[in-house]
Amino acid sequence: MSALTIFSDSDPTAPVWQSRDAEEIAGELNKISVRFERWQADRDLGDDPQPEQVIAAYQHEIDKLVAEKGYQSWDVISMRPDHEQREALRRKFLSEHTHGEDEVRFFVAGAGLFCLHLDGKIFQILCEKNDLISVPANTRHWFDMGGSPSFTAIRLFDNPEGWIAHFTGDAIADAYPRLGE
């Protein structure tokens, strides 16, 4: 189940707000210009869909976002516990960074933890199946896929080159709870 936990950026031990209600989560995130919504496929995808099947099932939702925001490209990423580079990728994504464009992810299956650092707070958003999150450009954040990652997500980009991170060098992510720990 999706969740939002908010901490002070000076105290990782005591949450100041928590919810598992999708409407409450969307409301809180809207206050910081983060889009959070739920999507549904227009067909059954089965247990192990191919990327083109995933895109086709959500094309109606992708088209709405493209018309609204002008995204130029999208793809499907999947991560499994047996991926050879899962540990290196996890470490990379766990470092606080920004992007020059919105970071848009829709979780087709599995889960991931987005952590946003702004306004003196840490917003930890557990995204699961059917969750869309759009983190605004230049927002300091990190992503935790967990020690045994298992997710499939659609990524949408403004930039045709795809995911480009600008690392802040701040080790704040090391102090906050991680996915599955």
Short mmCIF file of C-alpha atoms in Angstrom, two decimals:
data_model
loop_
_atom_site.label_atom_id
_atom_site.label_comp_id
_atom_site.label_asym_id
_atom_site.label_seq_id
_atom_site.Cartn_x
_atom_site.Cartn_y
_atom_site.Cartn_z
CA MET A 1 0.00 0.00 0.00
CA SER A 2 1.28 3.47 -0.89
CA ALA A 3 2.51 5.61 1.98
CA LEU A 4 3.84 9.07 2.76
CA THR A 5 6.02 9.73 5.80
CA ILE A 6 7.31 13.23 6.50
CA PHE A 7 10.33 13.91 8.70
CA SER A 8 12.19 17.03 9.72
CA ASP A 9 15.47 17.18 7.80
CA SER A 10 17.23 17.38 11.19
CA ASP A 11 15.60 14.35 12.87
CA PRO A 12 15.32 11.04 10.98
CA THR A 13 13.94 9.24 14.05
CA ALA A 14 10.56 10.89 14.52
CA PRO A 15 8.05 11.25 11.67
CA VAL A 16 5.96 14.41 11.85
CA TRP A 17 3.19 13.12 9.54
CA GLN A 18 2.20 9.77 8.02
CA SER A 19 -0.58 8.40 5.85
CA ARG A 20 -1.47 5.41 3.68
CA ASP A 21 -4.54 7.10 2.21
CA ALA A 22 -3.97 7.95 -1.49
CA GLU A 23 -6.11 11.11 -1.34
CA GLU A 24 -4.29 12.41 1.75
CA ILE A 25 -0.94 11.60 0.16
CA ALA A 26 -1.88 13.44 -3.03
CA GLY A 27 -3.09 16.43 -0.99
CA GLU A 28 0.11 16.71 1.04
CA LEU A 29 2.34 16.28 -2.01
CA ASN A 30 0.32 18.81 -4.00
CA LYS A 31 1.33 21.42 -1.38
CA ILE A 32 4.95 20.98 -2.55
CA SER A 33 4.03 20.76 -6.27
CA VAL A 34 4.57 17.00 -6.47
CA ARG A 35 2.02 15.15 -8.58
CA PHE A 36 0.73 11.86 -7.14
CA GLU A 37 -2.11 9.94 -8.71
CA ARG A 38 -3.36 6.44 -9.44
CA TRP A 39 -3.60 4.92 -12.93
CA GLN A 40 -5.29 1.76 -14.20
CA ALA A 41 -4.31 -0.35 -17.19
CA ASP A 42 -6.87 -0.71 -19.96
CA ARG A 43 -6.15 -4.48 -20.15
CA ASP A 44 -4.75 -7.38 -18.13
CA LEU A 45 -0.96 -7.52 -18.44
CA GLY A 46 -0.37 -11.00 -17.03
CA ASP A 47 2.64 -11.90 -14.90
CA ASP A 48 5.60 -10.87 -17.08
CA PRO A 49 4.58 -8.35 -19.74
CA GLN A 50 7.00 -7.09 -22.37
CA PRO A 51 7.74 -3.32 -22.43
CA GLU A 52 5.62 -2.75 -25.54
CA GLN A 53 2.64 -4.43 -23.82
CA VAL A 54 3.11 -2.19 -20.77
CA ILE A 55 3.23 0.97 -22.87
CA ALA A 56 0.16 -0.09 -24.87
CA ALA A 57 -1.85 -0.76 -21.68
CA TYR A 58 -1.15 2.74 -20.33
CA GLN A 59 -0.89 4.69 -23.60
CA HIS A 60 -4.17 6.49 -22.83
CA GLU A 61 -2.66 7.89 -19.58
CA ILE A 62 0.72 8.63 -21.20
CA ASP A 63 -1.02 10.57 -23.97
CA LYS A 64 -2.77 12.77 -21.39
CA LEU A 65 0.53 13.62 -19.69
CA VAL A 66 2.27 14.27 -23.01
CA ALA A 67 -0.54 16.64 -24.06
CA GLU A 68 -0.40 18.44 -20.69
CA LYS A 69 3.35 18.55 -20.07
CA GLY A 70 5.00 17.99 -23.46
CA TYR A 71 7.11 14.97 -22.50
CA GLN A 72 9.23 13.83 -25.44
CA SER A 73 10.00 10.19 -24.67
CA TRP A 74 9.08 7.31 -22.38
CA ASP A 75 10.27 3.81 -21.69
CA VAL A 76 9.84 0.88 -19.33
CA ILE A 77 12.40 -0.12 -16.72
CA SER A 78 12.32 -3.34 -14.73
CA MET A 79 14.52 -4.37 -11.83
CA ARG A 80 14.60 -7.80 -10.24
CA PRO A 81 16.46 -9.23 -7.22
CA ASP A 82 18.78 -11.22 -9.51
CA HIS A 83 19.92 -8.19 -11.59
CA GLU A 84 23.73 -8.27 -11.73
CA GLN A 85 24.13 -4.54 -11.06
CA ARG A 86 21.34 -4.08 -8.49
CA GLU A 87 23.72 -3.13 -5.64
CA ALA A 88 25.67 -0.59 -7.71
CA LEU A 89 22.48 0.92 -9.09
CA ARG A 90 20.92 1.11 -5.64
CA ARG A 91 23.98 2.98 -4.28
CA LYS A 92 23.87 5.40 -7.22
CA PHE A 93 20.16 6.21 -6.78
CA LEU A 94 20.57 6.52 -2.97
CA SER A 95 22.79 9.58 -3.40
CA GLU A 96 20.91 12.86 -3.18
CA HIS A 97 20.60 14.45 -6.60
CA THR A 98 18.52 16.73 -8.80
CA HIS A 99 17.46 16.71 -12.43
CA GLY A 100 16.98 19.57 -14.86
CA GLU A 101 13.58 18.09 -15.72
CA ASP A 102 10.67 16.51 -13.87
CA GLU A 103 11.28 12.91 -12.75
CA VAL A 104 8.12 11.05 -13.70
CA ARG A 105 7.58 7.40 -12.74
CA PHE A 106 4.54 5.18 -12.93
CA PHE A 107 4.75 1.88 -11.05
CA VAL A 108 3.25 -0.93 -13.11
CA ALA A 109 4.34 -3.53 -10.54
CA GLY A 110 6.43 -3.73 -7.38
CA ALA A 111 7.52 -0.76 -5.27
CA GLY A 112 10.13 1.94 -4.75
CA LEU A 113 10.76 4.69 -2.20
CA PHE A 114 11.18 8.29 -3.39
CA CYS A 115 12.68 10.62 -0.80
CA LEU A 116 12.40 14.38 -1.37
CA HIS A 117 14.43 16.96 0.54
CA LEU A 118 12.80 20.37 0.56
CA ASP A 119 11.47 23.08 2.84
CA GLY A 120 13.36 21.68 5.86
CA LYS A 121 11.65 18.31 5.51
CA ILE A 122 12.17 14.84 4.10
CA PHE A 123 9.15 13.41 2.28
CA GLN A 124 9.35 9.63 1.89
CA ILE A 125 6.84 8.37 -0.65
CA LEU A 126 6.41 4.61 -0.96
CA CYS A 127 5.15 4.11 -4.49
CA GLU A 128 3.54 0.81 -5.39
CA LYS A 129 1.54 -0.68 -8.26
CA ASN A 130 -0.69 1.92 -9.97
CA ASP A 131 1.10 4.95 -8.43
CA LEU A 132 2.32 7.84 -10.57
CA ILE A 133 4.73 10.36 -9.08
CA SER A 134 6.16 13.44 -10.74
CA VAL A 135 9.00 15.11 -8.86
CA PRO A 136 9.53 18.69 -10.11
CA ALA A 137 12.79 19.63 -11.81
CA ASN A 138 15.60 20.73 -9.47
CA THR A 139 14.08 19.05 -6.39
CA ARG A 140 16.72 17.40 -4.19
CA HIS A 141 15.84 13.74 -3.82
CA TRP A 142 16.99 10.12 -3.84
CA PHE A 143 15.37 6.81 -4.73
CA ASP A 144 15.58 3.50 -2.89
CA MET A 145 14.67 0.34 -4.76
CA GLY A 146 15.51 -1.84 -1.75
CA GLY A 147 18.08 -4.59 -1.29
CA SER A 148 16.01 -7.06 -3.33
CA PRO A 149 14.49 -4.75 -5.94
CA SER A 150 11.37 -5.86 -7.73
CA PHE A 151 9.54 -3.31 -9.84
CA THR A 152 8.46 -2.35 -13.32
CA ALA A 153 7.93 1.33 -14.05
CA ILE A 154 7.19 3.62 -16.95
CA ARG A 155 9.54 6.61 -17.12
CA LEU A 156 8.64 9.82 -18.96
CA PHE A 157 11.21 12.42 -20.01
CA ASP A 158 11.41 16.03 -21.22
CA ASN A 159 14.95 15.38 -22.33
CA PRO A 160 15.44 12.90 -25.20
CA GLU A 161 18.69 11.72 -23.55
CA GLY A 162 16.72 10.36 -20.58
CA TRP A 163 17.90 10.20 -16.95
CA ILE A 164 20.62 12.78 -16.17
CA ALA A 165 21.44 13.37 -12.49
CA HIS A 166 23.30 16.21 -10.80
CA PHE A 167 24.58 14.85 -7.46
CA THR A 168 24.55 17.29 -4.52
CA GLY A 169 27.30 15.62 -2.47
CA ASP A 170 25.07 15.76 0.62
CA ALA A 171 25.05 12.47 2.58
CA ILE A 172 21.64 13.17 4.18
CA ALA A 173 20.11 10.06 2.56
CA ASP A 174 22.29 7.86 4.77
CA ALA A 175 20.43 9.04 7.90
CA TYR A 176 16.87 8.19 6.85
CA PRO A 177 14.99 4.87 6.76
CA ARG A 178 15.47 2.73 3.70
CA LEU A 179 13.07 0.50 1.84
CA GLY A 180 12.70 -2.83 3.60
CA GLU A 181 15.03 -1.93 6.47
#
